[in-house]
XYZ file of N, CA, C and O in Angstrom:
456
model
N 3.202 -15.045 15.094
C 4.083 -14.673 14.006
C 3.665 -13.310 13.463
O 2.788 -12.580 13.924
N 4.606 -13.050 12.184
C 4.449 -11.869 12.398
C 3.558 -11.375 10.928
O 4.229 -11.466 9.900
N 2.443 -10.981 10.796
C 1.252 -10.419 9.851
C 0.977 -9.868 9.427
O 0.851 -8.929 10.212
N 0.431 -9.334 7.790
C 0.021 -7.964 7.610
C -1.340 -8.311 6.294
O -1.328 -8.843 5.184
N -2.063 -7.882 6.884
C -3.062 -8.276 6.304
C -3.702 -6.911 5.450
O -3.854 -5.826 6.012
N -4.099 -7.182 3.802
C -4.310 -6.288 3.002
C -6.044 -6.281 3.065
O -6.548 -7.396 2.929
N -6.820 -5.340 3.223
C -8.103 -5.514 2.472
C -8.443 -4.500 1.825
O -7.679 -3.537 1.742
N -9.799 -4.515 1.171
C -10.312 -3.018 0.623
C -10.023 -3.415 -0.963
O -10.604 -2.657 -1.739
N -9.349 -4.310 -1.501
C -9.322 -4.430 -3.016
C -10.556 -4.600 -4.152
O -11.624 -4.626 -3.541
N -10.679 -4.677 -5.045
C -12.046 -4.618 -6.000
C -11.451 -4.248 -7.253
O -10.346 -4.267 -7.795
N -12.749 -3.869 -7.517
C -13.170 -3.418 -9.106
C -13.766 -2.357 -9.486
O -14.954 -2.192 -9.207
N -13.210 -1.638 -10.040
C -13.589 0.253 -9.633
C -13.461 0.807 -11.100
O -12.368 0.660 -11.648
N -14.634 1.526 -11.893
C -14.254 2.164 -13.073
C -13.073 3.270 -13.047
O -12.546 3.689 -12.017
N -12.765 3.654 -14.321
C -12.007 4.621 -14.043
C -12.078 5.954 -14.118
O -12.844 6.463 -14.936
N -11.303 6.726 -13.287
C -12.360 7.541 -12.151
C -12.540 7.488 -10.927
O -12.285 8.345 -10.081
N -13.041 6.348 -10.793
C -13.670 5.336 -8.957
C -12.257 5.982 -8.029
O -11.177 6.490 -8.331
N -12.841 5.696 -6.996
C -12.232 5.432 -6.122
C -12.181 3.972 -5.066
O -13.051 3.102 -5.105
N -10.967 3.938 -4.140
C -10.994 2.687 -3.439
C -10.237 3.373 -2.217
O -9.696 4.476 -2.133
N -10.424 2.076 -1.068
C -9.634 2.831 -0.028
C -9.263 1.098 0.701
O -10.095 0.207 0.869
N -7.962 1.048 0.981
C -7.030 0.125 0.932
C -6.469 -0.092 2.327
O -5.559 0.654 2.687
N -6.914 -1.031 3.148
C -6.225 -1.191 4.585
C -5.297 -2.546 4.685
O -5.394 -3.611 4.074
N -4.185 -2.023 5.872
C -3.606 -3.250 6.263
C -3.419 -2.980 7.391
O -3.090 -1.860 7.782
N -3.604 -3.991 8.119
C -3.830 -4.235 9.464
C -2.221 -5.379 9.849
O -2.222 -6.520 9.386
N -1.120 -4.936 10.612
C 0.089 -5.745 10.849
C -0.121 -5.981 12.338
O -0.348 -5.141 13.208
N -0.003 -7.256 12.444
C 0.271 -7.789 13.928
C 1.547 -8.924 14.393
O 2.383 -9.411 13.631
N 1.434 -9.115 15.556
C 2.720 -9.913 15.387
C 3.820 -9.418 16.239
O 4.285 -10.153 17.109
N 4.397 -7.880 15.997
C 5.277 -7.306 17.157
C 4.769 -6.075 17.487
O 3.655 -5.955 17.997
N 5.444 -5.212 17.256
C 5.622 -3.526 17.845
C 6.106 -2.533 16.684
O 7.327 -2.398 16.605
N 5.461 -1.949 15.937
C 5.303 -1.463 14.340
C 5.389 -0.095 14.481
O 5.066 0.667 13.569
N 6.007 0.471 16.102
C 5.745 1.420 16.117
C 6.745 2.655 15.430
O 6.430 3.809 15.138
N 8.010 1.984 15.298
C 9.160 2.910 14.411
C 9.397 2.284 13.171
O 10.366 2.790 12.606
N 8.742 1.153 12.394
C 8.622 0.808 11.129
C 8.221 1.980 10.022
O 7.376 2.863 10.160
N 8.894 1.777 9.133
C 8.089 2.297 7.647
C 7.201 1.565 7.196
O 7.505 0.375 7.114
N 6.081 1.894 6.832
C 5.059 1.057 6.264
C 4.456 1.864 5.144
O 4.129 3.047 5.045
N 4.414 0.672 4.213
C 3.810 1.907 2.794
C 3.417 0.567 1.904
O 3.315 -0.516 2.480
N 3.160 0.703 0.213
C 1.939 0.106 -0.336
C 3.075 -0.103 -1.603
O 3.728 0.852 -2.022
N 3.227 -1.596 -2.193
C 3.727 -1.651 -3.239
C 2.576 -2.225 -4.018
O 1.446 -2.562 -3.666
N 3.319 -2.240 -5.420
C 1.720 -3.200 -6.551
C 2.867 -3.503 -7.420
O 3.869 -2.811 -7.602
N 2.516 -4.828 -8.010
C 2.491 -5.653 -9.011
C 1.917 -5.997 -10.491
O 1.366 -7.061 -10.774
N 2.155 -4.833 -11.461
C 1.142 -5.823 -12.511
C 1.896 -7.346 -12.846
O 2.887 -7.891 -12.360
N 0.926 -7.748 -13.916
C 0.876 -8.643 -14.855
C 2.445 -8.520 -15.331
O 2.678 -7.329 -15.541
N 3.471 -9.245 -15.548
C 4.775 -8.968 -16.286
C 5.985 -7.822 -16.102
O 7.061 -7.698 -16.687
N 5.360 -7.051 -15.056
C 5.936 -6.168 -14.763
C 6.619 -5.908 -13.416
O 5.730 -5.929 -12.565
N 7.664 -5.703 -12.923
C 8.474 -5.957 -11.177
C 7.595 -4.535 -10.142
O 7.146 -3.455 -10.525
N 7.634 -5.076 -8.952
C 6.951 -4.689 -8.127
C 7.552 -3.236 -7.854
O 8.767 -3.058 -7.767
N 6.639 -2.235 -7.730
C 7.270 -1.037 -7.831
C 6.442 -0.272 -6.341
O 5.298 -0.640 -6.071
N 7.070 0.670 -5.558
C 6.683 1.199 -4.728
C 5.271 2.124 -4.924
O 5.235 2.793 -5.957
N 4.343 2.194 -4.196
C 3.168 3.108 -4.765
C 3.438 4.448 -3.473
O 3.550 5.652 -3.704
N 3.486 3.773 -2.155
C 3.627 5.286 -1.236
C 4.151 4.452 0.158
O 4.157 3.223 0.229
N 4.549 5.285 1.154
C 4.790 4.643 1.922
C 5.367 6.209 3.125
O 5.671 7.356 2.798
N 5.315 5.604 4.404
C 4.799 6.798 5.732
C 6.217 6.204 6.315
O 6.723 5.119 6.028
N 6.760 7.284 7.282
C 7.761 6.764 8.019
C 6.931 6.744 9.292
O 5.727 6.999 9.318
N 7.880 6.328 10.644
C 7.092 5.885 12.087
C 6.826 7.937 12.352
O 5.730 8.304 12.775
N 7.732 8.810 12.101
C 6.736 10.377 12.001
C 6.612 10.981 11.107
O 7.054 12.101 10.852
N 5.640 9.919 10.190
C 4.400 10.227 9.535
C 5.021 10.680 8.236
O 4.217 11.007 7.364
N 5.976 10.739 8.023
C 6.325 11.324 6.570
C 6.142 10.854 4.841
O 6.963 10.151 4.252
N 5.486 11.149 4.518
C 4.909 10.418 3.567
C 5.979 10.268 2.174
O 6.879 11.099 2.052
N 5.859 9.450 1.415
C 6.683 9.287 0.323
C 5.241 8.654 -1.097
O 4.375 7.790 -0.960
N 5.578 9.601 -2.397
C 4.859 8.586 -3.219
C 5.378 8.258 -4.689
O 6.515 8.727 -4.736
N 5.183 7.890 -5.448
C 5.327 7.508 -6.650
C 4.904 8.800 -7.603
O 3.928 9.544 -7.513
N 5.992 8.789 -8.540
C 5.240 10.059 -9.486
C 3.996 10.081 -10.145
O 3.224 11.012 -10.372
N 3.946 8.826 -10.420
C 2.612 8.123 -10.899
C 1.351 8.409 -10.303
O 0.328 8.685 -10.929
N 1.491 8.314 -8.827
C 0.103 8.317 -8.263
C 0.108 9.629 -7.343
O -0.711 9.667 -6.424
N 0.732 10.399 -7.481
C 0.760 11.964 -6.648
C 0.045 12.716 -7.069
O 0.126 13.140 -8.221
N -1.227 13.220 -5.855
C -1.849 13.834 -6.389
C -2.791 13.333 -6.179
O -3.761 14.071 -6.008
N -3.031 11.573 -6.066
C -3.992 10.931 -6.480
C -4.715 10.120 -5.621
O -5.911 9.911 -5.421
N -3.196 9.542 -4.963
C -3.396 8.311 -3.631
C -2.997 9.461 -2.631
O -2.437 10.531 -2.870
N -3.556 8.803 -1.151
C -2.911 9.295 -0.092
C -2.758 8.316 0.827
O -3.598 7.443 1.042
N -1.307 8.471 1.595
C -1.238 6.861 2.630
C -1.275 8.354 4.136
O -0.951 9.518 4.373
N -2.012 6.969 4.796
C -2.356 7.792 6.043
C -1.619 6.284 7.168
O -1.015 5.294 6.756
N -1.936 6.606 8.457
C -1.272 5.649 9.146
C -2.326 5.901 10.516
O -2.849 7.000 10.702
N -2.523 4.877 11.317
C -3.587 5.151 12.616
C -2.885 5.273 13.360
O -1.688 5.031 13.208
N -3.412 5.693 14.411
C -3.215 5.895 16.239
C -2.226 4.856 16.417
O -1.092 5.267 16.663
N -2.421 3.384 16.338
C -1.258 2.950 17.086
C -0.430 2.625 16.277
O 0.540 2.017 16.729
N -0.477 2.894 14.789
C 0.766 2.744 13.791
C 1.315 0.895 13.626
O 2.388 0.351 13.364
N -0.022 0.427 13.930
C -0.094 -1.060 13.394
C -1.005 -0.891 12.213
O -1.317 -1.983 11.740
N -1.639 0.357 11.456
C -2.536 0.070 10.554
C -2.315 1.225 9.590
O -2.273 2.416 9.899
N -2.217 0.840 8.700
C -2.154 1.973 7.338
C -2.795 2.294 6.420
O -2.261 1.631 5.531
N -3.752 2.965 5.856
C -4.664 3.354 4.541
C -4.022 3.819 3.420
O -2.962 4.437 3.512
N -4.582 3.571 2.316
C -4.426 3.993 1.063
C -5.681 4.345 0.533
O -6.538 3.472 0.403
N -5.915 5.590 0.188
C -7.265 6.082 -0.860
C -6.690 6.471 -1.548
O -5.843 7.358 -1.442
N -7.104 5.748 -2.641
C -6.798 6.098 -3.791
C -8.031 6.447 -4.850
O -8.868 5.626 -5.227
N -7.966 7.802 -5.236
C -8.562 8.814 -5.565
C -8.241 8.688 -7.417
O -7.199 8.213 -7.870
N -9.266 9.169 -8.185
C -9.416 9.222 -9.604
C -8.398 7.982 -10.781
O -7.669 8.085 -11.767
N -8.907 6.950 -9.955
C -8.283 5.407 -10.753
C -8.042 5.430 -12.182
O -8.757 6.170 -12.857
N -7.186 4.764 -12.724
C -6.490 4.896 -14.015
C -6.539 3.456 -14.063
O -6.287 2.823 -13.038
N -6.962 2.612 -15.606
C -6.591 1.381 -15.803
C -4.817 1.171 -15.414
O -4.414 0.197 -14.777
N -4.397 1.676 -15.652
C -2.999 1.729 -15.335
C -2.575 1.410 -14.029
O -1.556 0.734 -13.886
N -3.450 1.948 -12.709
C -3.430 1.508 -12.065
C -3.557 -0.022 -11.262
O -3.258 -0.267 -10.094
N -4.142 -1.018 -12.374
C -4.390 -2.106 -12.108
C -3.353 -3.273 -12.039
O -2.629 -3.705 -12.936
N -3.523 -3.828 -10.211
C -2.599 -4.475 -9.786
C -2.833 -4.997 -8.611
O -3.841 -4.683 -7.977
N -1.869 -5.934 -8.121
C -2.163 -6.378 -6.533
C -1.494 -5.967 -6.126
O -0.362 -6.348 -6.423
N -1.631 -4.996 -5.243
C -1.344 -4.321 -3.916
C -0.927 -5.037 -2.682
O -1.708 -5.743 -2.043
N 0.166 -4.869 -2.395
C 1.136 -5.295 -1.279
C 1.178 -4.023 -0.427
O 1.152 -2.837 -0.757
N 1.280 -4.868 1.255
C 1.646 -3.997 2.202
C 3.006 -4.308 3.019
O 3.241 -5.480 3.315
N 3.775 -3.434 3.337
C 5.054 -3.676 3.584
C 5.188 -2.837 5.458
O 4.497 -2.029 6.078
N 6.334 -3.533 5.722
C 6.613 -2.955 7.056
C 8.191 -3.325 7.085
O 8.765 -4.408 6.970
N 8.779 -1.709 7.326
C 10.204 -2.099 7.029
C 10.904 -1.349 8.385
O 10.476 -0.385 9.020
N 12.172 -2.168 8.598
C 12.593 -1.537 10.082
C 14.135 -2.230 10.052
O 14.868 -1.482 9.404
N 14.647 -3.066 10.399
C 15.840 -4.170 10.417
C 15.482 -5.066 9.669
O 16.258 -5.515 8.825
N 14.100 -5.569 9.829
C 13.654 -6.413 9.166
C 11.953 -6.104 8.096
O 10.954 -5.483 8.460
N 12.117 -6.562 7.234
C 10.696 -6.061 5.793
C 10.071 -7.477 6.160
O 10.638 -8.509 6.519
N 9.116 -7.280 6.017
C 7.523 -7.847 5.776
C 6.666 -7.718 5.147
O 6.263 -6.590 4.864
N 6.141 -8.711 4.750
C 5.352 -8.577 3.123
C 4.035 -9.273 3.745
O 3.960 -10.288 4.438
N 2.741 -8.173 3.154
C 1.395 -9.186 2.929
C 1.339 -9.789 1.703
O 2.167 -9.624 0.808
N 0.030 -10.728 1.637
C 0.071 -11.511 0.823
C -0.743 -10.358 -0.567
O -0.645 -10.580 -1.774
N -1.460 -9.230 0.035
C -1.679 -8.450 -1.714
C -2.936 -8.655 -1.606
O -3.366 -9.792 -1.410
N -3.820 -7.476 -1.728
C -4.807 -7.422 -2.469
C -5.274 -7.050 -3.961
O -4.629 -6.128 -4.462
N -5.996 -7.450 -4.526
C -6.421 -7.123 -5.917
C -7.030 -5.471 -6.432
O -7.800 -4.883 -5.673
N -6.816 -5.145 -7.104
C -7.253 -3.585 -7.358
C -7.469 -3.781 -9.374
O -6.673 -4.011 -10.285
N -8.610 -3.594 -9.323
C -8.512 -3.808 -11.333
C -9.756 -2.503 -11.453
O -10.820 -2.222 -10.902
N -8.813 -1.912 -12.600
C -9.735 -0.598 -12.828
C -9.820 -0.660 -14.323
O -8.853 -0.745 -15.079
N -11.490 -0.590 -14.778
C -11.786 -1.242 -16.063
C -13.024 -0.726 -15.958
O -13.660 -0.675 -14.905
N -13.607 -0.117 -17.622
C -15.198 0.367 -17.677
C -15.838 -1.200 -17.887
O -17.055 -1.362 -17.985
């Protein structure tokens, strides 16, 4: 079936940095969009960045500047570093893969707090 697995989440002052992988298996990811949504507490899931299959990056006004999404060699795996953390930033992080059909991981945790 088909997978996308988030890791790299924590607990990072603010400031910190983190760096955010998902690993998708399952089919052939090779002309998918894949990019990084988050979730707070009460609030609807909003896009953070996201790469097309050539490489084109998209981000949030919020985090430009700040995050960068990168994508590997065989374009089953995607990074997020995210660079000079903001409590604001704090959320679970979803990884997405979009094509005919979207796919959702289950989210990693990201909480940025002195």
């Amino acid at each position: 079936q088909v997978q996308l697995v988030e890791i790299g989440g924590g607990l990072v002052q603010p400031g910190g940095s983190l760096r955010l992988s998902c690993a998708a298996s399952g089919t052939t990811f090779s002309l998918y969009t894949m990019g990084w949504y988050r979730q707070a507490p009460g609030k609807q899931r909003e896009l953070v960045a996201r790469i097309t299959d050539g490489g084109s990056p998209d981000y949030a006004n919020s985090v430009k500047g700040r995050f960068t999404i990168s994508r590997g060699s065989s374009k089953n795996t995607i990074i997020l570093q995210m660079n000079n953390l903001k409590p604001e930033d704090t959320a679970l992080y979803y990884c997405n893969a979009v094509l005919l059909e979207t796919y959702w991981g289950r989210g990693t945790q990201v909480t940025v707090s002195s």
